Amino acid sequence: MASLICGSIAYDTIMNFEGRFQDQILPDQIHILNVAFLVPSMRREFGGCAGNIAYNLKLLHGEPVIMATVGGDATPYLDRLKDLQIDTGHIRTLEGAFTAQAMITTDLSNNQITAFHPGAMNESHLNQVSDVAAARSQKKSAPITLAIVAPDGRAGMWEHCHQLAEAQIPFIFDPGQGLPMFDGPELLELTELASYLAVNDYEGEMLSKRTGLSLAQLGERVKALIVTKGAEGAQIYTGGKSISIPPVKAAQLIDPTGCGDAFRGGLLFGLENGMDWETTGRLASLMGSIKIAHQGPQNHQLSLDQIKDQFKTAFGFGF
């Protein structure tokens, strides 16, 4: 089995502000906002939703297949993915563009301010789900049995959801930071096409407001709606019931960048392997906890056995 990961490949420039944004931003002066944050430390990481999700799924010994667009500066990233034995055959390189770039500033409370240049990501609609399926069939590779549409170019997200539905491939719709690009009717249409819907609690509120439906009502339109709630765990709405997923206490709170993607890597692995929602949600929760204890979205390097040991310690049973 293989999972198609549709989404962004990006370089993350991560900066740490040794204060709190709330102390620097005056609420009554928002209309003339002009602030600068001194960031003594800065580093560049491999990121982007598709790259991060694929990395975490690979840690669990899943088989991620990335479909994305990158710029002429992507060679170091592509080489890294190949070293990790992640399929890069469906990553399109556009030489005249930059790979997407995220400039992320994190404060002492783990709040983040991000500036994002989409670059080649805006051309993600050039990729076609049918091309991936045909190529894998020709090579006699494992067929795509599951997919996720994560934040990407607007046209790419829209078309890939429709293409996956047409190909009858179940997929998770993960609008994430791309949610504001769609209006209420569009979000409802994409939700109707999806098998699963994954959002964080803030995105869930925005989704409810735009569609006019409660989370419980949205959950009725998919096989499952997964809402992550940070340190409070997650909630899964499925089959007319709501399942609470407990958080896993992290060894350290270092960097939240990519925690949601780590969670989604766990979701895909659970779905690939037919786990029940209680187990799938707990594995996803653990992956987010492991990630937050490391700098950058792809620097946690646990073996599958180590992940299984941590899972058993946290929950008292194995997967």
PDB file of C-alpha atoms in Angstrom:
ATOM      1  CA  MET A   1       0.000   0.000   0.000  1.00  0.00           C
ATOM      2  CA  ALA A   2       1.144   3.537  -0.720  1.00  0.00           C
ATOM      3  CA  SER A   3      -0.194   6.928   0.314  1.00  0.00           C
ATOM      4  CA  LEU A   4      -0.144   9.921  -2.034  1.00  0.00           C
ATOM      5  CA  ILE A   5       0.895  13.128  -0.260  1.00  0.00           C
ATOM      6  CA  CYS A   6      -0.351  16.199  -2.149  1.00  0.00           C
ATOM      7  CA  GLY A   7       0.974  19.433  -0.671  1.00  0.00           C
ATOM      8  CA  SER A   8       3.867  21.817  -0.361  1.00  0.00           C
ATOM      9  CA  ILE A   9       7.599  21.239  -0.348  1.00  0.00           C
ATOM     10  CA  ALA A  10       9.214  24.234   1.336  1.00  0.00           C
ATOM     11  CA  TYR A  11      12.294  25.546   3.023  1.00  0.00           C
ATOM     12  CA  ASP A  12      11.556  26.853   6.524  1.00  0.00           C
ATOM     13  CA  THR A  13      13.660  29.711   7.845  1.00  0.00           C
ATOM     14  CA  ILE A  14      12.987  29.565  11.580  1.00  0.00           C
ATOM     15  CA  MET A  15      13.830  32.459  13.891  1.00  0.00           C
ATOM     16  CA  ASN A  16      13.455  32.667  17.659  1.00  0.00           C
ATOM     17  CA  PHE A  17      12.291  35.870  19.336  1.00  0.00           C
ATOM     18  CA  GLU A  18      13.405  35.917  22.965  1.00  0.00           C
ATOM     19  CA  GLY A  19      10.276  37.670  24.187  1.00  0.00           C
ATOM     20  CA  ARG A  20       6.498  37.478  23.741  1.00  0.00           C
ATOM     21  CA  PHE A  21       4.611  38.987  20.845  1.00  0.00           C
ATOM     22  CA  GLN A  22       1.843  40.138  23.178  1.00  0.00           C
ATOM     23  CA  ASP A  23       4.296  42.432  24.965  1.00  0.00           C
ATOM     24  CA  GLN A  24       5.320  44.115  21.705  1.00  0.00           C
ATOM     25  CA  ILE A  25       1.959  44.546  19.986  1.00  0.00           C
ATOM     26  CA  LEU A  26      -0.329  47.228  21.390  1.00  0.00           C
ATOM     27  CA  PRO A  27      -3.972  46.211  20.867  1.00  0.00           C
ATOM     28  CA  ASP A  28      -5.180  49.778  20.458  1.00  0.00           C
ATOM     29  CA  GLN A  29      -2.507  50.493  17.825  1.00  0.00           C
ATOM     30  CA  ILE A  30      -3.138  47.569  15.491  1.00  0.00           C
ATOM     31  CA  HIS A  31      -4.312  49.954  12.760  1.00  0.00           C
ATOM     32  CA  ILE A  32      -0.798  51.465  12.565  1.00  0.00           C
ATOM     33  CA  LEU A  33       1.160  48.288  13.339  1.00  0.00           C
ATOM     34  CA  ASN A  34       4.900  48.686  12.826  1.00  0.00           C
ATOM     35  CA  VAL A  35       6.982  46.228  14.836  1.00  0.00           C
ATOM     36  CA  ALA A  36      10.387  44.591  14.547  1.00  0.00           C
ATOM     37  CA  PHE A  37      11.524  41.514  16.443  1.00  0.00           C
ATOM     38  CA  LEU A  38      15.192  40.906  17.208  1.00  0.00           C
ATOM     39  CA  VAL A  39      15.882  37.234  16.429  1.00  0.00           C
ATOM     40  CA  PRO A  40      19.354  36.232  17.703  1.00  0.00           C
ATOM     41  CA  SER A  41      19.091  32.678  16.351  1.00  0.00           C
ATOM     42  CA  MET A  42      18.097  31.543  12.867  1.00  0.00           C
ATOM     43  CA  ARG A  43      18.285  28.266  10.969  1.00  0.00           C
ATOM     44  CA  ARG A  44      17.041  26.809   7.711  1.00  0.00           C
ATOM     45  CA  GLU A  45      15.085  23.566   7.763  1.00  0.00           C
ATOM     46  CA  PHE A  46      13.474  21.209   5.280  1.00  0.00           C
ATOM     47  CA  GLY A  47       9.721  21.689   5.579  1.00  0.00           C
ATOM     48  CA  GLY A  48       6.435  22.094   3.745  1.00  0.00           C
ATOM     49  CA  CYS A  49       3.353  20.054   4.593  1.00  0.00           C
ATOM     50  CA  ALA A  50       3.956  17.288   2.040  1.00  0.00           C
ATOM     51  CA  GLY A  51       7.604  16.897   3.007  1.00  0.00           C
ATOM     52  CA  ASN A  52       6.829  16.851   6.726  1.00  0.00           C
ATOM     53  CA  ILE A  53       3.931  14.410   6.459  1.00  0.00           C
ATOM     54  CA  ALA A  54       5.943  12.079   4.228  1.00  0.00           C
ATOM     55  CA  TYR A  55       8.898  12.200   6.647  1.00  0.00           C
ATOM     56  CA  ASN A  56       6.732  11.126   9.582  1.00  0.00           C
ATOM     57  CA  LEU A  57       4.931   8.421   7.628  1.00  0.00           C
ATOM     58  CA  LYS A  58       8.313   7.037   6.546  1.00  0.00           C
ATOM     59  CA  LEU A  59       9.473   6.919  10.199  1.00  0.00           C
ATOM     60  CA  LEU A  60       6.537   4.576  10.796  1.00  0.00           C
ATOM     61  CA  HIS A  61       7.618   2.447   7.792  1.00  0.00           C
ATOM     62  CA  GLY A  62       4.735   3.632   5.655  1.00  0.00           C
ATOM     63  CA  GLU A  63       5.165   4.248   1.912  1.00  0.00           C
ATOM     64  CA  PRO A  64       4.649   7.949   1.125  1.00  0.00           C
ATOM     65  CA  VAL A  65       4.557   9.168  -2.485  1.00  0.00           C
ATOM     66  CA  ILE A  66       4.911  12.944  -2.741  1.00  0.00           C
ATOM     67  CA  MET A  67       3.174  14.918  -5.499  1.00  0.00           C
ATOM     68  CA  ALA A  68       4.374  18.533  -5.399  1.00  0.00           C
ATOM     69  CA  THR A  69       6.101  21.316  -7.339  1.00  0.00           C
ATOM     70  CA  VAL A  70       9.484  22.826  -6.462  1.00  0.00           C
ATOM     71  CA  GLY A  71      11.823  25.456  -7.869  1.00  0.00           C
ATOM     72  CA  GLY A  72      15.305  25.358  -9.319  1.00  0.00           C
ATOM     73  CA  ASP A  73      16.790  25.628  -5.821  1.00  0.00           C
ATOM     74  CA  ALA A  74      15.319  22.300  -4.644  1.00  0.00           C
ATOM     75  CA  THR A  75      18.279  19.978  -5.267  1.00  0.00           C
ATOM     76  CA  PRO A  76      19.382  19.720  -1.599  1.00  0.00           C
ATOM     77  CA  TYR A  77      15.818  18.868  -0.563  1.00  0.00           C
ATOM     78  CA  LEU A  78      15.314  16.308  -3.336  1.00  0.00           C
ATOM     79  CA  ASP A  79      18.627  14.656  -2.485  1.00  0.00           C
ATOM     80  CA  ARG A  80      17.553  14.418   1.158  1.00  0.00           C
ATOM     81  CA  LEU A  81      14.237  12.756   0.237  1.00  0.00           C
ATOM     82  CA  LYS A  82      16.062  10.241  -1.949  1.00  0.00           C
ATOM     83  CA  ASP A  83      18.452   9.485   0.929  1.00  0.00           C
ATOM     84  CA  LEU A  84      15.382   8.802   3.080  1.00  0.00           C
ATOM     85  CA  GLN A  85      14.069   6.468   0.327  1.00  0.00           C
ATOM     86  CA  ILE A  86      10.956   8.602  -0.171  1.00  0.00           C
ATOM     87  CA  ASP A  87       9.548   8.504  -3.713  1.00  0.00           C
ATOM     88  CA  THR A  88      10.367  11.787  -5.514  1.00  0.00           C
ATOM     89  CA  GLY A  89       9.284  10.657  -8.973  1.00  0.00           C
ATOM     90  CA  HIS A  90       6.199  12.878  -8.938  1.00  0.00           C
ATOM     91  CA  ILE A  91       7.807  16.080  -7.692  1.00  0.00           C
ATOM     92  CA  ARG A  92       7.871  18.536 -10.608  1.00  0.00           C
ATOM     93  CA  THR A  93      10.790  20.992 -10.826  1.00  0.00           C
ATOM     94  CA  LEU A  94      10.153  24.454 -12.294  1.00  0.00           C
ATOM     95  CA  GLU A  95      13.590  25.926 -12.947  1.00  0.00           C
ATOM     96  CA  GLY A  96      12.425  29.545 -13.200  1.00  0.00           C
ATOM     97  CA  ALA A  97      10.789  29.616  -9.772  1.00  0.00           C
ATOM     98  CA  PHE A  98      11.838  29.378  -6.142  1.00  0.00           C
ATOM     99  CA  THR A  99      10.820  26.462  -3.975  1.00  0.00           C
ATOM    100  CA  ALA A 100       8.206  27.673  -1.489  1.00  0.00           C
ATOM    101  CA  GLN A 101       9.760  29.530   1.447  1.00  0.00           C
ATOM    102  CA  ALA A 102       8.320  29.971   4.953  1.00  0.00           C
ATOM    103  CA  MET A 103       9.840  32.573   7.271  1.00  0.00           C
ATOM    104  CA  ILE A 104       8.693  31.631  10.768  1.00  0.00           C
ATOM    105  CA  THR A 105       9.272  33.633  13.952  1.00  0.00           C
ATOM    106  CA  THR A 106       8.488  31.866  17.242  1.00  0.00           C
ATOM    107  CA  ASP A 107       8.228  33.625  20.627  1.00  0.00           C
ATOM    108  CA  LEU A 108       8.771  32.280  24.146  1.00  0.00           C
ATOM    109  CA  SER A 109       5.112  31.199  24.358  1.00  0.00           C
ATOM    110  CA  ASN A 110       5.441  29.158  21.147  1.00  0.00           C
ATOM    111  CA  ASN A 111       3.259  31.638  19.273  1.00  0.00           C
ATOM    112  CA  GLN A 112       4.280  32.003  15.649  1.00  0.00           C
ATOM    113  CA  ILE A 113       4.216  34.686  12.960  1.00  0.00           C
ATOM    114  CA  THR A 114       4.847  33.332   9.470  1.00  0.00           C
ATOM    115  CA  ALA A 115       5.517  34.969   6.102  1.00  0.00           C
ATOM    116  CA  PHE A 116       5.151  32.554   3.193  1.00  0.00           C
ATOM    117  CA  HIS A 117       6.318  32.844  -0.420  1.00  0.00           C
ATOM    118  CA  PRO A 118       4.544  30.140  -2.464  1.00  0.00           C
ATOM    119  CA  GLY A 119       6.876  30.155  -5.467  1.00  0.00           C
ATOM    120  CA  ALA A 120       6.579  26.937  -7.483  1.00  0.00           C
ATOM    121  CA  MET A 121       3.803  25.720  -5.178  1.00  0.00           C
ATOM    122  CA  ASN A 122       1.352  27.937  -7.082  1.00  0.00           C
ATOM    123  CA  GLU A 123       1.793  25.644 -10.090  1.00  0.00           C
ATOM    124  CA  SER A 124       0.897  22.434  -8.250  1.00  0.00           C
ATOM    125  CA  HIS A 125      -2.180  22.033 -10.456  1.00  0.00           C
ATOM    126  CA  LEU A 126       0.195  20.953 -13.244  1.00  0.00           C
ATOM    127  CA  ASN A 127       0.454  17.603 -11.439  1.00  0.00           C
ATOM    128  CA  GLN A 128      -2.240  15.020 -12.114  1.00  0.00           C
ATOM    129  CA  VAL A 129      -3.337  12.142  -9.873  1.00  0.00           C
ATOM    130  CA  SER A 130      -3.952   9.989 -12.939  1.00  0.00           C
ATOM    131  CA  ASP A 131      -0.309  10.375 -14.001  1.00  0.00           C
ATOM    132  CA  VAL A 132       0.873   9.034 -10.640  1.00  0.00           C
ATOM    133  CA  ALA A 133      -1.488   6.057 -10.798  1.00  0.00           C
ATOM    134  CA  ALA A 134      -0.472   5.231 -14.383  1.00  0.00           C
ATOM    135  CA  ALA A 135       3.261   5.489 -13.654  1.00  0.00           C
ATOM    136  CA  ARG A 136       3.037   3.232 -10.614  1.00  0.00           C
ATOM    137  CA  SER A 137       0.972   0.697 -12.526  1.00  0.00           C
ATOM    138  CA  GLN A 138       3.536   0.653 -15.341  1.00  0.00           C
ATOM    139  CA  LYS A 139       6.375   0.100 -12.853  1.00  0.00           C
ATOM    140  CA  LYS A 140       4.276  -2.476 -10.965  1.00  0.00           C
ATOM    141  CA  SER A 141       4.730  -0.447  -7.783  1.00  0.00           C
ATOM    142  CA  ALA A 142       2.278  -0.623  -4.893  1.00  0.00           C
ATOM    143  CA  PRO A 143      -0.965   1.133  -5.904  1.00  0.00           C
ATOM    144  CA  ILE A 144      -2.115   4.341  -4.264  1.00  0.00           C
ATOM    145  CA  THR A 145      -4.799   3.299  -1.779  1.00  0.00           C
ATOM    146  CA  LEU A 146      -4.980   6.452   0.358  1.00  0.00           C
ATOM    147  CA  ALA A 147      -4.118  10.130  -0.045  1.00  0.00           C
ATOM    148  CA  ILE A 148      -4.041  13.469   1.706  1.00  0.00           C
ATOM    149  CA  VAL A 149      -4.573  16.896   0.169  1.00  0.00           C
ATOM    150  CA  ALA A 150      -2.614  19.247   2.408  1.00  0.00           C
ATOM    151  CA  PRO A 151      -1.988  23.013   1.998  1.00  0.00           C
ATOM    152  CA  ASP A 152      -0.742  23.745  -1.508  1.00  0.00           C
ATOM    153  CA  GLY A 153      -1.566  26.083  -4.373  1.00  0.00           C
ATOM    154  CA  ARG A 154      -5.288  26.894  -4.482  1.00  0.00           C
ATOM    155  CA  ALA A 155      -5.888  25.410  -7.932  1.00  0.00           C
ATOM    156  CA  GLY A 156      -3.843  22.341  -7.025  1.00  0.00           C
ATOM    157  CA  MET A 157      -5.834  21.659  -3.869  1.00  0.00           C
ATOM    158  CA  TRP A 158      -9.124  22.094  -5.713  1.00  0.00           C
ATOM    159  CA  GLU A 159      -8.192  19.891  -8.673  1.00  0.00           C
ATOM    160  CA  HIS A 160      -6.461  17.170  -6.666  1.00  0.00           C
ATOM    161  CA  CYS A 161      -9.510  16.726  -4.420  1.00  0.00           C
ATOM    162  CA  HIS A 162     -11.686  16.305  -7.495  1.00  0.00           C
ATOM    163  CA  GLN A 163      -9.195  13.989  -9.207  1.00  0.00           C
ATOM    164  CA  LEU A 164      -8.887  11.730  -6.156  1.00  0.00           C
ATOM    165  CA  ALA A 165     -12.662  11.524  -5.835  1.00  0.00           C
ATOM    166  CA  GLU A 166     -12.978  10.686  -9.529  1.00  0.00           C
ATOM    167  CA  ALA A 167     -10.321   7.960  -9.131  1.00  0.00           C
ATOM    168  CA  GLN A 168     -12.214   6.647  -6.086  1.00  0.00           C
ATOM    169  CA  ILE A 169      -9.139   6.980  -3.880  1.00  0.00           C
ATOM    170  CA  PRO A 170     -10.111   7.795  -0.275  1.00  0.00           C
ATOM    171  CA  PHE A 171      -8.350  10.901   0.997  1.00  0.00           C
ATOM    172  CA  ILE A 172      -7.970  13.278   3.914  1.00  0.00           C
ATOM    173  CA  PHE A 173      -8.802  16.897   3.128  1.00  0.00           C
ATOM    174  CA  ASP A 174      -6.422  18.975   5.262  1.00  0.00           C
ATOM    175  CA  PRO A 175      -7.053  22.624   4.321  1.00  0.00           C
ATOM    176  CA  GLY A 176      -4.724  24.058   6.993  1.00  0.00           C
ATOM    177  CA  GLN A 177      -3.251  27.419   6.105  1.00  0.00           C
ATOM    178  CA  GLY A 178      -4.971  27.159   2.730  1.00  0.00           C
ATOM    179  CA  LEU A 179      -8.440  27.327   4.264  1.00  0.00           C
ATOM    180  CA  PRO A 180      -8.856  31.128   3.787  1.00  0.00           C
ATOM    181  CA  MET A 181      -8.448  30.667   0.010  1.00  0.00           C
ATOM    182  CA  PHE A 182     -11.869  28.971  -0.215  1.00  0.00           C
ATOM    183  CA  ASP A 183     -15.336  30.300   0.520  1.00  0.00           C
ATOM    184  CA  GLY A 184     -18.066  28.398   2.362  1.00  0.00           C
ATOM    185  CA  PRO A 185     -19.663  26.611  -0.626  1.00  0.00           C
ATOM    186  CA  GLU A 186     -16.240  25.604  -1.941  1.00  0.00           C
ATOM    187  CA  LEU A 187     -15.204  24.182   1.429  1.00  0.00           C
ATOM    188  CA  LEU A 188     -18.437  22.211   1.603  1.00  0.00           C
ATOM    189  CA  GLU A 189     -17.854  20.817  -1.889  1.00  0.00           C
ATOM    190  CA  LEU A 190     -14.331  19.687  -1.030  1.00  0.00           C
ATOM    191  CA  THR A 191     -15.537  18.204   2.257  1.00  0.00           C
ATOM    192  CA  GLU A 192     -18.207  16.236   0.408  1.00  0.00           C
ATOM    193  CA  LEU A 193     -15.547  14.795  -1.918  1.00  0.00           C
ATOM    194  CA  ALA A 194     -13.239  13.763   0.929  1.00  0.00           C
ATOM    195  CA  SER A 195     -13.376  10.634   3.055  1.00  0.00           C
ATOM    196  CA  TYR A 196     -11.797  12.369   6.063  1.00  0.00           C
ATOM    197  CA  LEU A 197     -11.350  15.973   7.196  1.00  0.00           C
ATOM    198  CA  ALA A 198      -8.495  17.159   9.439  1.00  0.00           C
ATOM    199  CA  VAL A 199      -8.184  20.622  11.011  1.00  0.00           C
ATOM    200  CA  ASN A 200      -6.819  22.196  14.175  1.00  0.00           C
ATOM    201  CA  ASP A 201      -9.195  23.856  16.622  1.00  0.00           C
ATOM    202  CA  TYR A 202      -8.722  27.356  15.151  1.00  0.00           C
ATOM    203  CA  GLU A 203      -9.250  26.096  11.607  1.00  0.00           C
ATOM    204  CA  GLY A 204     -12.284  24.176  12.838  1.00  0.00           C
ATOM    205  CA  GLU A 205     -13.859  27.390  14.113  1.00  0.00           C
ATOM    206  CA  MET A 206     -13.103  29.137  10.821  1.00  0.00           C
ATOM    207  CA  LEU A 207     -14.521  26.202   8.864  1.00  0.00           C
ATOM    208  CA  SER A 208     -17.712  26.269  10.926  1.00  0.00           C
ATOM    209  CA  LYS A 209     -18.171  30.002  10.371  1.00  0.00           C
ATOM    210  CA  ARG A 210     -17.578  29.790   6.636  1.00  0.00           C
ATOM    211  CA  THR A 211     -19.847  26.792   6.059  1.00  0.00           C
ATOM    212  CA  GLY A 212     -22.497  27.612   8.665  1.00  0.00           C
ATOM    213  CA  LEU A 213     -22.248  24.074  10.040  1.00  0.00           C
ATOM    214  CA  SER A 214     -21.115  22.889  13.459  1.00  0.00           C
ATOM    215  CA  LEU A 215     -18.173  20.510  13.770  1.00  0.00           C
ATOM    216  CA  ALA A 216     -20.585  17.692  14.580  1.00  0.00           C
ATOM    217  CA  GLN A 217     -22.575  18.458  11.420  1.00  0.00           C
ATOM    218  CA  LEU A 218     -19.405  18.591   9.308  1.00  0.00           C
ATOM    219  CA  GLY A 219     -18.403  15.266  10.831  1.00  0.00           C
ATOM    220  CA  GLU A 220     -21.581  13.717   9.443  1.00  0.00           C
ATOM    221  CA  ARG A 221     -20.443  14.519   5.890  1.00  0.00           C
ATOM    222  CA  VAL A 222     -17.212  12.489   6.101  1.00  0.00           C
ATOM    223  CA  LYS A 223     -16.160   9.156   7.566  1.00  0.00           C
ATOM    224  CA  ALA A 224     -14.319  11.085  10.257  1.00  0.00           C
ATOM    225  CA  LEU A 225     -13.522  14.666  11.224  1.00  0.00           C
ATOM    226  CA  ILE A 226     -10.298  15.030  13.204  1.00  0.00           C
ATOM    227  CA  VAL A 227      -9.759  18.212  15.226  1.00  0.00           C
ATOM    228  CA  THR A 228      -6.368  18.674  16.870  1.00  0.00           C
ATOM    229  CA  LYS A 229      -6.246  20.788  20.033  1.00  0.00           C
ATOM    230  CA  GLY A 230      -2.558  21.133  20.811  1.00  0.00           C
ATOM    231  CA  ALA A 231      -1.737  20.336  24.431  1.00  0.00           C
ATOM    232  CA  GLU A 232      -5.351  19.195  24.968  1.00  0.00           C
ATOM    233  CA  GLY A 233      -5.079  16.296  22.522  1.00  0.00           C
ATOM    234  CA  ALA A 234      -7.628  15.826  19.751  1.00  0.00           C
ATOM    235  CA  GLN A 235     -11.283  15.101  19.068  1.00  0.00           C
ATOM    236  CA  ILE A 236     -12.478  12.689  16.406  1.00  0.00           C
ATOM    237  CA  TYR A 237     -16.081  12.854  15.166  1.00  0.00           C
ATOM    238  CA  THR A 238     -17.059   9.605  13.475  1.00  0.00           C
ATOM    239  CA  GLY A 239     -20.131   7.408  13.168  1.00  0.00           C
ATOM    240  CA  GLY A 240     -22.275   9.821  15.167  1.00  0.00           C
ATOM    241  CA  LYS A 241     -19.971   9.806  18.174  1.00  0.00           C
ATOM    242  CA  SER A 242     -17.118  11.938  19.465  1.00  0.00           C
ATOM    243  CA  ILE A 243     -13.856  10.277  20.536  1.00  0.00           C
ATOM    244  CA  SER A 244     -11.476  12.162  22.824  1.00  0.00           C
ATOM    245  CA  ILE A 245      -7.794  11.527  22.130  1.00  0.00           C
ATOM    246  CA  PRO A 246      -5.526  12.321  25.091  1.00  0.00           C
ATOM    247  CA  PRO A 247      -2.322  14.307  24.643  1.00  0.00           C
ATOM    248  CA  VAL A 248       1.090  12.746  25.201  1.00  0.00           C
ATOM    249  CA  LYS A 249       3.369  14.687  27.529  1.00  0.00           C
ATOM    250  CA  ALA A 250       6.392  15.763  25.523  1.00  0.00           C
ATOM    251  CA  ALA A 251       9.907  15.189  26.822  1.00  0.00           C
ATOM    252  CA  GLN A 252      10.587  18.890  26.120  1.00  0.00           C
ATOM    253  CA  LEU A 253       8.685  21.759  24.527  1.00  0.00           C
ATOM    254  CA  ILE A 254      11.216  22.887  21.937  1.00  0.00           C
ATOM    255  CA  ASP A 255       9.554  23.800  18.638  1.00  0.00           C
ATOM    256  CA  PRO A 256       5.919  23.437  17.485  1.00  0.00           C
ATOM    257  CA  THR A 257       6.770  23.798  13.789  1.00  0.00           C
ATOM    258  CA  GLY A 258       5.479  20.735  11.942  1.00  0.00           C
ATOM    259  CA  CYS A 259       3.611  19.142  14.855  1.00  0.00           C
ATOM    260  CA  GLY A 260       0.347  19.065  12.911  1.00  0.00           C
ATOM    261  CA  ASP A 261       2.091  17.382   9.991  1.00  0.00           C
ATOM    262  CA  ALA A 262       3.602  14.782  12.328  1.00  0.00           C
ATOM    263  CA  PHE A 263       0.094  14.121  13.645  1.00  0.00           C
ATOM    264  CA  ARG A 264      -1.150  13.610  10.080  1.00  0.00           C
ATOM    265  CA  GLY A 265       1.658  11.162   9.350  1.00  0.00           C
ATOM    266  CA  GLY A 266       0.324   9.086  12.231  1.00  0.00           C
ATOM    267  CA  LEU A 267      -3.225   9.376  10.886  1.00  0.00           C
ATOM    268  CA  LEU A 268      -2.196   8.063   7.479  1.00  0.00           C
ATOM    269  CA  PHE A 269      -0.310   5.133   9.006  1.00  0.00           C
ATOM    270  CA  GLY A 270      -3.279   4.181  11.165  1.00  0.00           C
ATOM    271  CA  LEU A 271      -5.664   4.342   8.214  1.00  0.00           C
ATOM    272  CA  GLU A 272      -3.255   2.430   5.956  1.00  0.00           C
ATOM    273  CA  ASN A 273      -3.110  -0.370   8.496  1.00  0.00           C
ATOM    274  CA  GLY A 274      -6.793  -0.573   9.433  1.00  0.00           C
ATOM    275  CA  MET A 275      -6.373   0.594  13.026  1.00  0.00           C
ATOM    276  CA  ASP A 276      -9.426   1.729  14.982  1.00  0.00           C
ATOM    277  CA  TRP A 277      -9.821   5.449  15.643  1.00  0.00           C
ATOM    278  CA  GLU A 278      -8.821   5.200  19.292  1.00  0.00           C
ATOM    279  CA  THR A 279      -5.457   3.699  18.300  1.00  0.00           C
ATOM    280  CA  THR A 280      -4.977   5.842  15.203  1.00  0.00           C
ATOM    281  CA  GLY A 281      -5.653   9.043  17.130  1.00  0.00           C
ATOM    282  CA  ARG A 282      -3.259   8.045  19.907  1.00  0.00           C
ATOM    283  CA  LEU A 283      -0.483   7.228  17.451  1.00  0.00           C
ATOM    284  CA  ALA A 284      -1.004  10.576  15.733  1.00  0.00           C
ATOM    285  CA  SER A 285      -0.945  12.326  19.124  1.00  0.00           C
ATOM    286  CA  LEU A 286       2.332  10.583  20.005  1.00  0.00           C
ATOM    287  CA  MET A 287       3.938  11.638  16.713  1.00  0.00           C
ATOM    288  CA  GLY A 288       3.087  15.269  17.435  1.00  0.00           C
ATOM    289  CA  SER A 289       4.555  14.935  20.940  1.00  0.00           C
ATOM    290  CA  ILE A 290       7.777  13.422  19.599  1.00  0.00           C
ATOM    291  CA  LYS A 291       8.121  16.218  17.055  1.00  0.00           C
ATOM    292  CA  ILE A 292       7.658  19.122  19.492  1.00  0.00           C
ATOM    293  CA  ALA A 293      10.661  17.913  21.504  1.00  0.00           C
ATOM    294  CA  HIS A 294      12.975  18.572  18.518  1.00  0.00           C
ATOM    295  CA  GLN A 295      14.007  21.679  16.593  1.00  0.00           C
ATOM    296  CA  GLY A 296      12.653  21.833  13.069  1.00  0.00           C
ATOM    297  CA  PRO A 297       9.943  19.736  11.431  1.00  0.00           C
ATOM    298  CA  GLN A 298      12.145  16.827  10.266  1.00  0.00           C
ATOM    299  CA  ASN A 299      14.913  16.334  12.831  1.00  0.00           C
ATOM    300  CA  HIS A 300      13.363  13.652  15.065  1.00  0.00           C
ATOM    301  CA  GLN A 301      15.016  10.369  14.090  1.00  0.00           C
ATOM    302  CA  LEU A 302      13.419   7.624  16.151  1.00  0.00           C
ATOM    303  CA  SER A 303      13.256   4.043  14.947  1.00  0.00           C
ATOM    304  CA  LEU A 304       9.916   2.277  14.616  1.00  0.00           C
ATOM    305  CA  ASP A 305      10.758   0.169  17.675  1.00  0.00           C
ATOM    306  CA  GLN A 306      11.419   3.322  19.714  1.00  0.00           C
ATOM    307  CA  ILE A 307       8.080   4.787  18.610  1.00  0.00           C
ATOM    308  CA  LYS A 308       6.320   1.552  19.557  1.00  0.00           C
ATOM    309  CA  ASP A 309       7.992   1.583  22.981  1.00  0.00           C
ATOM    310  CA  GLN A 310       6.901   5.181  23.601  1.00  0.00           C
ATOM    311  CA  PHE A 311       3.369   4.329  22.488  1.00  0.00           C
ATOM    312  CA  LYS A 312       3.149   1.419  24.935  1.00  0.00           C
ATOM    313  CA  THR A 313       4.556   3.535  27.769  1.00  0.00           C
ATOM    314  CA  ALA A 314       2.035   6.318  27.086  1.00  0.00           C
ATOM    315  CA  PHE A 315      -1.070   4.190  26.593  1.00  0.00           C
ATOM    316  CA  GLY A 316      -0.414   0.778  28.087  1.00  0.00           C
ATOM    317  CA  PHE A 317      -0.943  -1.205  24.887  1.00  0.00           C
ATOM    318  CA  GLY A 318       0.797  -1.583  21.546  1.00  0.00           C
ATOM    319  CA  PHE A 319       0.002  -0.977  17.908  1.00  0.00           C
TER     320      PHE A 319
END
